[in-house]
Short mmCIF file of C-alpha atoms in Angstrom, two decimals:
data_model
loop_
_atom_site.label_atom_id
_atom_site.label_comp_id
_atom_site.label_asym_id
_atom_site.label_seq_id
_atom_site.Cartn_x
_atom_site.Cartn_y
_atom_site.Cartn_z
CA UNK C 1 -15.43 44.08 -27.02
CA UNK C 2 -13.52 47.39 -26.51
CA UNK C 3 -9.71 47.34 -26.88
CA UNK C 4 -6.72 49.44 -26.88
CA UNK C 5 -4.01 50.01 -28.64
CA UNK C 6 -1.16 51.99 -26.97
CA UNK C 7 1.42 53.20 -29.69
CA UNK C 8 0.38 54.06 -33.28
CA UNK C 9 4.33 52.99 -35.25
CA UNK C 10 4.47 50.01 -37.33
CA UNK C 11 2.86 46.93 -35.34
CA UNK C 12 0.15 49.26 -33.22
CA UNK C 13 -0.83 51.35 -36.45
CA UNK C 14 -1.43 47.78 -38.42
CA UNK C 15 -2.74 45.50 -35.97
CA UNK C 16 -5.40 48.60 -35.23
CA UNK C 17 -6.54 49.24 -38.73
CA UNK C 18 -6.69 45.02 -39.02
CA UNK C 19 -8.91 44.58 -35.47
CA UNK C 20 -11.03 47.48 -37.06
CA UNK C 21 -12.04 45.34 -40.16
CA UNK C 22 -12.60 42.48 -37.56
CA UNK C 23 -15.17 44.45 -36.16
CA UNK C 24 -13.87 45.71 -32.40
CA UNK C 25 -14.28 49.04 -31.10
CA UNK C 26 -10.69 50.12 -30.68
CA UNK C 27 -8.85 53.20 -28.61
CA UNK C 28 -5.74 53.98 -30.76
CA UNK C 29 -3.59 55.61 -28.75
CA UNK C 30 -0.14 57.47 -29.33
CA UNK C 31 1.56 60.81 -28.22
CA UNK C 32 2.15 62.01 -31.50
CA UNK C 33 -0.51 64.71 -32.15
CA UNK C 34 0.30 64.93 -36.10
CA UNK C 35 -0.18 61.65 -36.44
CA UNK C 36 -3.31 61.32 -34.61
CA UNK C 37 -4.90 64.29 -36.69
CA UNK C 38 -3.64 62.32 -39.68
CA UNK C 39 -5.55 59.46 -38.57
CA UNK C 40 -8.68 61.07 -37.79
CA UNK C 41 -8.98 62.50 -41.57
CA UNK C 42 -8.22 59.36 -42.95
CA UNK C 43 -4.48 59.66 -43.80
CA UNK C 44 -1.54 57.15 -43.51
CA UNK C 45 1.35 58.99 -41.66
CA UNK C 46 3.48 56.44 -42.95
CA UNK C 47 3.89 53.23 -44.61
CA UNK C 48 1.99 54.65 -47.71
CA UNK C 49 3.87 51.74 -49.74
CA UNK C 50 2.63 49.21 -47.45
CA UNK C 51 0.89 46.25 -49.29
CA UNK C 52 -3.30 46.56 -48.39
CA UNK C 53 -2.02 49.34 -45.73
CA UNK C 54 -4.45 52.30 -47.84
CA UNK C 55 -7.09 49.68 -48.44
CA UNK C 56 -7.31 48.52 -44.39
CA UNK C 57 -6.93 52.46 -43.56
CA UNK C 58 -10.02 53.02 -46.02
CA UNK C 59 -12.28 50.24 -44.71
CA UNK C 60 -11.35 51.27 -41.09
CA UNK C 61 -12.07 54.95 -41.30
CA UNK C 62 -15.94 53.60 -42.98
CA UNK C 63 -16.34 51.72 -40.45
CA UNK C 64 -15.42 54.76 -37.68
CA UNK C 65 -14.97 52.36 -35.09
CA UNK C 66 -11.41 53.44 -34.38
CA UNK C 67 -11.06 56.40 -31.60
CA UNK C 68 -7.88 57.93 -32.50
CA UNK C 69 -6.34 59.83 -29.53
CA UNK C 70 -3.19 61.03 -27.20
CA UNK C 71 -5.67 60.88 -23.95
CA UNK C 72 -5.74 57.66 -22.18
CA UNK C 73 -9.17 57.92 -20.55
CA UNK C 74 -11.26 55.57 -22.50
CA UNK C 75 -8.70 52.53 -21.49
CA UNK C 76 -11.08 52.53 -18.47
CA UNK C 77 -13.63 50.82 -21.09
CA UNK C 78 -11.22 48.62 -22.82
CA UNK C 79 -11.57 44.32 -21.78
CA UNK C 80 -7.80 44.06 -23.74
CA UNK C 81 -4.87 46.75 -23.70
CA UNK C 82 -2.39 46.16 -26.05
CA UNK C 83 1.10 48.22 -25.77
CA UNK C 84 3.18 48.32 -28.97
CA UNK C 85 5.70 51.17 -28.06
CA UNK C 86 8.85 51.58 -29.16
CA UNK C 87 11.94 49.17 -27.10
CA UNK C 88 15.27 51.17 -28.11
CA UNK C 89 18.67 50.30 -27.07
CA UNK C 90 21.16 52.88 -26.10
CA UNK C 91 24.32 51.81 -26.86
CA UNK C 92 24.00 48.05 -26.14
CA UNK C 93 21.40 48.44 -22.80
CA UNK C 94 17.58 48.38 -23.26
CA UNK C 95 15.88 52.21 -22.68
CA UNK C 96 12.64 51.68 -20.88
CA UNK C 97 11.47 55.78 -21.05
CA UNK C 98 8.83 54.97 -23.36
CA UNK C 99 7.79 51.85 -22.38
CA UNK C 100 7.67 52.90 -18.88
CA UNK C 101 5.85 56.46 -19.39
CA UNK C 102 3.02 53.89 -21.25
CA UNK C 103 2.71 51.79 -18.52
CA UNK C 104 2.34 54.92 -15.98
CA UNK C 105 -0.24 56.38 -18.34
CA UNK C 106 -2.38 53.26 -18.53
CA UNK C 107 -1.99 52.22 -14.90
CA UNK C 108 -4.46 55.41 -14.06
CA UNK C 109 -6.71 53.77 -16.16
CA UNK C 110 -6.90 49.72 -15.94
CA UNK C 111 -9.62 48.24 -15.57
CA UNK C 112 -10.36 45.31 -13.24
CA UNK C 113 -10.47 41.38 -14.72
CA UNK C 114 -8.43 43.20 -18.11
CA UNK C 115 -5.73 41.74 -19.93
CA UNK C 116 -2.33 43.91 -20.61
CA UNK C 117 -0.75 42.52 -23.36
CA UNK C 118 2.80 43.66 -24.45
CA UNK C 119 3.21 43.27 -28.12
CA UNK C 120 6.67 45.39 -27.88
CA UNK C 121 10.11 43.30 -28.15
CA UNK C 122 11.67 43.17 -24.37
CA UNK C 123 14.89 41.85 -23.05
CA UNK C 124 13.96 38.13 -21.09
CA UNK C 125 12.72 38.20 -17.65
CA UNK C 126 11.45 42.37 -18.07
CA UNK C 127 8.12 41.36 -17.69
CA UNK C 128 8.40 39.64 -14.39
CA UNK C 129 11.69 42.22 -13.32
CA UNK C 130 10.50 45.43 -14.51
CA UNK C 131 6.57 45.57 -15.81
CA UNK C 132 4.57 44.00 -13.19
CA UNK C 133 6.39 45.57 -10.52
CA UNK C 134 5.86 48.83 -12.11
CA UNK C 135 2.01 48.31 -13.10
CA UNK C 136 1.02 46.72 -9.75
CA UNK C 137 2.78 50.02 -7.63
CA UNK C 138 1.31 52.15 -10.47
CA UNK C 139 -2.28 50.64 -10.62
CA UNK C 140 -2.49 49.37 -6.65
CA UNK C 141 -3.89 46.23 -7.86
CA UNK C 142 -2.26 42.99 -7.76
CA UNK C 143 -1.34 40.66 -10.81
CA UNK C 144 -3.73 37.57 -11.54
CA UNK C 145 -6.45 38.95 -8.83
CA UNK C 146 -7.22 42.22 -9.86
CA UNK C 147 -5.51 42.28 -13.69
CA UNK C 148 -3.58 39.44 -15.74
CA UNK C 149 -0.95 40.20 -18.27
CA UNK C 150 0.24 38.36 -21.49
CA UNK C 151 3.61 39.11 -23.62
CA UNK C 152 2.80 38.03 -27.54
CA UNK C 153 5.85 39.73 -29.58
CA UNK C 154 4.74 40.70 -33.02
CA UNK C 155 6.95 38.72 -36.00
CA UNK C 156 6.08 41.11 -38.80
CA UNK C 157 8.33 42.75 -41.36
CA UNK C 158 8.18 45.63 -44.26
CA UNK C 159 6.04 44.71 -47.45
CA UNK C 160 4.41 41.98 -45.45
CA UNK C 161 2.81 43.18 -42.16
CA UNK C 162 -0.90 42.40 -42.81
CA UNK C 163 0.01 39.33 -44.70
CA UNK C 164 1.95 38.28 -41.91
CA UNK C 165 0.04 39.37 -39.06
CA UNK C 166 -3.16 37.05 -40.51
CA UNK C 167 -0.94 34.03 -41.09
CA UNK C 168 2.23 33.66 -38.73
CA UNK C 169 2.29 31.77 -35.52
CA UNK C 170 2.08 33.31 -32.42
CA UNK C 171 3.90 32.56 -28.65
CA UNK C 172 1.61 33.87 -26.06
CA UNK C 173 3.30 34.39 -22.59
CA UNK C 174 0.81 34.04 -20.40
CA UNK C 175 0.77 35.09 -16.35
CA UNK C 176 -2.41 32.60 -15.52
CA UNK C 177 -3.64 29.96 -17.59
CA UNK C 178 -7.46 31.57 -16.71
CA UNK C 179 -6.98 33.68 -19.70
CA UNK C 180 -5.40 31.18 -21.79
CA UNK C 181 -9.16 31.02 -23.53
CA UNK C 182 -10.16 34.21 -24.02
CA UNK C 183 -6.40 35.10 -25.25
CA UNK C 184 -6.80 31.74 -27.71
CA UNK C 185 -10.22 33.57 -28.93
CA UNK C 186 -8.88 36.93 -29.51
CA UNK C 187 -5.83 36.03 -31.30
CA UNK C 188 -7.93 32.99 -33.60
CA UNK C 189 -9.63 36.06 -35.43
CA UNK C 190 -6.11 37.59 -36.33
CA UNK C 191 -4.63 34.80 -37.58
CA UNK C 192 -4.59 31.40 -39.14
CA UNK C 193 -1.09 30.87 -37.44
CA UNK C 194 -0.61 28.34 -34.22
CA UNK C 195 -0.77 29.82 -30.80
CA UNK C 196 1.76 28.38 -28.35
CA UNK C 197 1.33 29.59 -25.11
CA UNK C 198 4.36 29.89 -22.64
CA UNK C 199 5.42 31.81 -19.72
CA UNK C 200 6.59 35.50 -20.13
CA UNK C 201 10.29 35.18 -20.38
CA UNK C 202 9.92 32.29 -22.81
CA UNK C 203 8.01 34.16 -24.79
CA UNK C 204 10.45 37.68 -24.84
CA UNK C 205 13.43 34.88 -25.64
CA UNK C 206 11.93 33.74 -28.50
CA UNK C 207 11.41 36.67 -30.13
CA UNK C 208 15.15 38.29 -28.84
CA UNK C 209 16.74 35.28 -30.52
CA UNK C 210 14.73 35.18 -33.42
CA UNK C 211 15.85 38.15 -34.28
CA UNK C 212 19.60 37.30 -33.48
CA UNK C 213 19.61 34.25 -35.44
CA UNK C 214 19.07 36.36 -38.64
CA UNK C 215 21.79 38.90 -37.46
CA UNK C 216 24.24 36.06 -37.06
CA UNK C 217 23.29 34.19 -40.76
CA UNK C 218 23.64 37.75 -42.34
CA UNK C 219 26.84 38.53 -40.46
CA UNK C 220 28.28 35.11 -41.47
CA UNK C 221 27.21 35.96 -45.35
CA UNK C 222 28.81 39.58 -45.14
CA UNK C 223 32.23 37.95 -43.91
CA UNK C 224 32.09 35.53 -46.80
CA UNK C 225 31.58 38.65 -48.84
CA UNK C 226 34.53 40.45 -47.98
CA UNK C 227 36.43 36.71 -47.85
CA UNK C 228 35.56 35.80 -51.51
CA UNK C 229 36.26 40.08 -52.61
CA UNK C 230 39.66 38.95 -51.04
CA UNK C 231 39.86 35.56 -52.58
CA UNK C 232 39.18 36.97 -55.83
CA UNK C 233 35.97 35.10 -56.69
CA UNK C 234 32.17 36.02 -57.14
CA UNK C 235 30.18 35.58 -53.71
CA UNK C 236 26.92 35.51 -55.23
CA UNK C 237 28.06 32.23 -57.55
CA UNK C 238 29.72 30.85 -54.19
CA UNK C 239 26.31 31.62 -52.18
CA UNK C 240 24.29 30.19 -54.98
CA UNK C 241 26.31 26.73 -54.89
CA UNK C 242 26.28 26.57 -51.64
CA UNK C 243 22.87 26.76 -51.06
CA UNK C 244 22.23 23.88 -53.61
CA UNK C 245 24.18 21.34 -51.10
CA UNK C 246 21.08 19.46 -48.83
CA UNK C 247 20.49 21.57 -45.43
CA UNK C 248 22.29 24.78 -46.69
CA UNK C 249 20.87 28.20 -46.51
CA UNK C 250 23.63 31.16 -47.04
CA UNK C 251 21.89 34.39 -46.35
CA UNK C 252 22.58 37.10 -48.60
CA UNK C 253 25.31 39.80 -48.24
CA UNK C 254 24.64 43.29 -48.29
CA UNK C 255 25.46 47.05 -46.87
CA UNK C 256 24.38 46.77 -43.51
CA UNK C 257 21.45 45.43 -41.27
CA UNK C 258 18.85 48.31 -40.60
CA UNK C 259 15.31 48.51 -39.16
CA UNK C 260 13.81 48.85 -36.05
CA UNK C 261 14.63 45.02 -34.77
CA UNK C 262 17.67 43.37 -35.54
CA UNK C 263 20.32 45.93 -34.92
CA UNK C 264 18.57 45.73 -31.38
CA UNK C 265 17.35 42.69 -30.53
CA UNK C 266 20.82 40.78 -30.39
CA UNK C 267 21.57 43.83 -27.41
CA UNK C 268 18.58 42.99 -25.65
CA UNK C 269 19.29 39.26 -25.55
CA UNK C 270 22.74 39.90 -24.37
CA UNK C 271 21.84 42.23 -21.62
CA UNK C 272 19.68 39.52 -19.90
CA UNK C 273 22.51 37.09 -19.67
CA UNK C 274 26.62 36.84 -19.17
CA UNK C 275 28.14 38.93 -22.26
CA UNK C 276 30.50 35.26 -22.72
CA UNK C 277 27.61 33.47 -22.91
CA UNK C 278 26.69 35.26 -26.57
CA UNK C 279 30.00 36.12 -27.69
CA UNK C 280 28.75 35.22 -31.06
CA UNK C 281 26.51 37.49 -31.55
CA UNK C 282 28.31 40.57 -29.99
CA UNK C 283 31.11 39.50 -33.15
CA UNK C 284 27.58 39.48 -35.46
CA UNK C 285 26.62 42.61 -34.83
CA UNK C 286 30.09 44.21 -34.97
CA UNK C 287 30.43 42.63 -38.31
CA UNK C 288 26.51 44.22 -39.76
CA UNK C 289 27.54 47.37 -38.36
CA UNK C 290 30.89 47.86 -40.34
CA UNK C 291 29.29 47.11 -43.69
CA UNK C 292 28.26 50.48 -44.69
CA UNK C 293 32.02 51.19 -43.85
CA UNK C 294 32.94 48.17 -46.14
CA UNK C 295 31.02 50.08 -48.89
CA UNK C 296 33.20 53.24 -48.43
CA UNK C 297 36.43 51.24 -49.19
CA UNK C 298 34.44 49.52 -52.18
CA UNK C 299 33.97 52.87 -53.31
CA UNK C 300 37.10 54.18 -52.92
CA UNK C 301 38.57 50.97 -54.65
CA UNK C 302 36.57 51.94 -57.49
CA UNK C 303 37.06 54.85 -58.30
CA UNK C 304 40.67 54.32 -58.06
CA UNK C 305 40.62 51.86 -60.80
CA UNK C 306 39.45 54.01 -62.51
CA UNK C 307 42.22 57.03 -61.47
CA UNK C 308 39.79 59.25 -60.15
CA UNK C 309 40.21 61.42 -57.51
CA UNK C 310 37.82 60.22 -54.21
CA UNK C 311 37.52 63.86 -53.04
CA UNK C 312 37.01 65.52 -56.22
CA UNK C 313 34.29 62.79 -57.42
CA UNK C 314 30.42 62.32 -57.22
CA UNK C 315 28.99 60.03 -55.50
CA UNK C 316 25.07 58.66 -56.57
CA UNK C 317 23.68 56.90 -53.66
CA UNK C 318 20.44 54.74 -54.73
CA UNK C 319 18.39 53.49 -51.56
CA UNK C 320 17.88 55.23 -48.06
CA UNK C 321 15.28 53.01 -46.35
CA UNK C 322 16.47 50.08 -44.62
CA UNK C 323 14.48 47.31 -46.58
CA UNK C 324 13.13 47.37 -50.51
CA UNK C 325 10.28 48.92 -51.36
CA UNK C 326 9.23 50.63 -48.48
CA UNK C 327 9.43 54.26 -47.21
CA UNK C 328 10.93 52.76 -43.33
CA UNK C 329 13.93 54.25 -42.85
CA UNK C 330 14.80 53.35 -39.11
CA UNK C 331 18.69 52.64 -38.73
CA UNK C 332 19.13 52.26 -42.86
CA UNK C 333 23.09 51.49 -43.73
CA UNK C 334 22.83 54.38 -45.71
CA UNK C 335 22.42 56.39 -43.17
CA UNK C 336 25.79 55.46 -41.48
CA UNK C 337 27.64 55.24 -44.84
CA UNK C 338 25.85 59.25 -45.76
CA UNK C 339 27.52 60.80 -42.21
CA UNK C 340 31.16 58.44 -43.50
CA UNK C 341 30.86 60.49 -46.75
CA UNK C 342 30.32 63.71 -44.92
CA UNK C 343 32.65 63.04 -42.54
CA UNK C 344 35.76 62.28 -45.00
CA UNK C 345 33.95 65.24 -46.99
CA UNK C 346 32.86 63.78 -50.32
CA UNK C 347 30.46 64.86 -52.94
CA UNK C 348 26.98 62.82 -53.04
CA UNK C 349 23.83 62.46 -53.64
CA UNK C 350 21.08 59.69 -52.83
CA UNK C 351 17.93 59.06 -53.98
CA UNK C 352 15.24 57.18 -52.95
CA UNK C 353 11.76 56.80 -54.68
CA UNK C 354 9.94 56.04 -51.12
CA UNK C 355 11.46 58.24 -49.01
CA UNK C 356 9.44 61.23 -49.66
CA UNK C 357 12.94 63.70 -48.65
CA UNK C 358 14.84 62.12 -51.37
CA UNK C 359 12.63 61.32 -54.17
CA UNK C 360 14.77 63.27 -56.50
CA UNK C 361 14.44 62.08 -60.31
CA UNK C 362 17.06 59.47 -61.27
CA UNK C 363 18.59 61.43 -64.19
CA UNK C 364 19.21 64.45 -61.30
CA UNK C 365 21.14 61.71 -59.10
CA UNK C 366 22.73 59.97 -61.66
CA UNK C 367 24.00 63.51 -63.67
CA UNK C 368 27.65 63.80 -63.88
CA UNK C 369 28.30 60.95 -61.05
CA UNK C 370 31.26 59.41 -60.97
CA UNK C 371 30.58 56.15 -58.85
CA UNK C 372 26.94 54.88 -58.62
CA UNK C 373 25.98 52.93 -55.11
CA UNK C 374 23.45 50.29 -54.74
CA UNK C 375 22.18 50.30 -51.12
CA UNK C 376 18.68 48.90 -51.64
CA UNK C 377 17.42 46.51 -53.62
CA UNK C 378 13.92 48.66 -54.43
CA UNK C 379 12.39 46.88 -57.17
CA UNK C 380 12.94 50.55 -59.59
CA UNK C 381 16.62 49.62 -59.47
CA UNK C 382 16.11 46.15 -60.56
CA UNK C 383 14.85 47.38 -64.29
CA UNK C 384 17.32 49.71 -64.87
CA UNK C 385 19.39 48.91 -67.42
CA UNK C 386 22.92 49.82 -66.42
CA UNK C 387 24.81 49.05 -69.53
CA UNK C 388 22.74 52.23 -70.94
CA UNK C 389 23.50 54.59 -67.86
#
């Protein structure tokens, strides 16, 4: 079976190089023509830290039954389309451009009796509001007669995409239970996981407020943060007591919520419903956005106690992705808390050992600094002994 895979960024690039190892012929296709020549020589364009990422890439590129391309021609061929472009917000309303300049591509090209799937995250009800509307106008075939769709969100994360896309459930919204078979089939031989099949907009809910469940926990555990800095007393002993009370799970604190999900999701959710109705989370994501703030008036603090001078001092930043151990740097805290420092015009520097830009040596970044910042938790940082520096 031929399929395709519109959108080559971190669930297309994966879940292509994993249904290569499973043996389909797959059209990988994205608009990015660096990254498409990358592909074709057998080079990762990102992710490079990725856990089994080289090793699927390898095994995919010997088995040269991936067609890497920015032409959308050989969709024609293709029994399942899957689209995996990027969902952005701006501001706090969901942007469409990319996800509709996909679906005007591919509607050219559909074949009868195929399955669309969208693997993307969408705000609730876009599927029925926005994408079949769209396809059926684009395409001049109608929905369930002439093509069926499906929305299955991908639930995968940094360090543990392929293990997670072979063992996590999956919610399958489905537009006609004909295809609830061959869907059941096709995702069985990605993963172990359950498959619960729903309608579309239960399906795009799920995954919105997955995603703003975490953003709440971790706002909740920042504002505990800055409550025990207040109170005087160590929130990582308070966290850690907590948590050993039955049905308690504190999140951790930290500098900020980055990636390509949850400083997004919570927006998506909220634009499908009445703003009151999620007031909540609007607070939550107010809270994860200020923290990289919060660690400019930690540094300040600091360096006061110790009487020196915030304009005059240097600043070591250590992390610039968004998660440990990984090169993904898609809305990282440090980011916000690096255009702070420039903007109040203080002396830095930030290294990261993933991020191929910033890779500086340690002893460079660490040289006559005056305040040393601890943005990531990479696992480099972790064995350094700071008594010594």
């Amino acid at each position: 079976m031929k399929i395709s895979v519109v959108g080559l960024g971190y669930v297309g690039l994966p879940l292509t190089l994993l249904l290569s190892t499973k043996g389909y012929e797959i059209v990988a296709i994205d608009k990015n023509e660096a990254k498409i020549k990358a592909l074709q020589k057998g080079h990762l364009p990102f992710a490079e830290s990725e856990p089994g990422a080289i090793d699927y890439l390898k095994k995919s590129h010997n088995l040269k039954n991936v067609n890497y391309t920015s032409s959308f021609d050989e969709v024609a061929k293709s029994k399942i389309i899957i689209v995996a472009v990027d969902t952005p917000t701006n501001k706090t309303k969901p942007d469409f451009k990319s996800l509709k300049a996909a679906l005007k591509s591919l509607s050219k090209h559909i074949p009868k009796h195929s399955i669309l799937i969208i693997e993307s995250t969408l705000a609730p009800k876009t599927t029925n509001s926005l994408i079949i509307p769209f396809v059926e106008k684009a395409s001049k075939m109608k929905l369930n007669e002439d093509f069926y769709m499906a929305v299955v969100p991908e639930r995968i994360r940094p360090n543990h995409i392929f293990e997670q896309l072979t063992s996590l459930s999956r919610v399958v919204g489905i537009t006609d239970k004909k295809i609830e078979p061959e869907l059941k089939k096709f995702y069985k031989s990605i993963t172990r996981g359950d498959l619960d099949f729903v309608d579309p907009t239960t399906a795009e809910t799920v995954k919105a407020v997955e995603n703003t469940f975490r953003d709440v926990n971790i706002a909740f555990a920042n504002q505990v943060a800055i409550a025990c800095e207040e109170l005087g007393v160590d929130a990582w002993e308070v966290r850690k007591l907590v948590n050993k009370s039955p049905f308690h799970n504190l999140h951790s604190p930290g500098a900020g919520v980055g990636g390509h999900c949850i400083p997004k999701d919570p927006w998506l959710l909220m634009s499908s419903v009445k703003k009151g109705n999620l007031s909540i989370a609007r607070y939550a994501r107010k809270t994860n956005d200020f923290m990289p703030i919060h660690m400019h008036s930690l540094i300040e603090k600091a360096l006061k106690e110790k009487n020196l001078n915030v304009k005059t001092a240097r600043i070591s930043v250590l992390g610039y992705s968004y998660v440990e151990n990984s090169d993904d740097t898609r809305n990282s805290p440090s980011e916000i808390l690096i255009k702070y420092l420039k903007k109040k015009k203080i002396n830095f520097i930030v290294q990261d050992p993933y991020v191929h830009t910033m890779n500086v040596s340690l002893e460079s970044a660490l040289k006559h600094s005056d305040c040393l910042v601890l943005m990531v938790a990479h696992k480099d940082y972790k064995i350094l002994n700071y008594r010594k520096l």
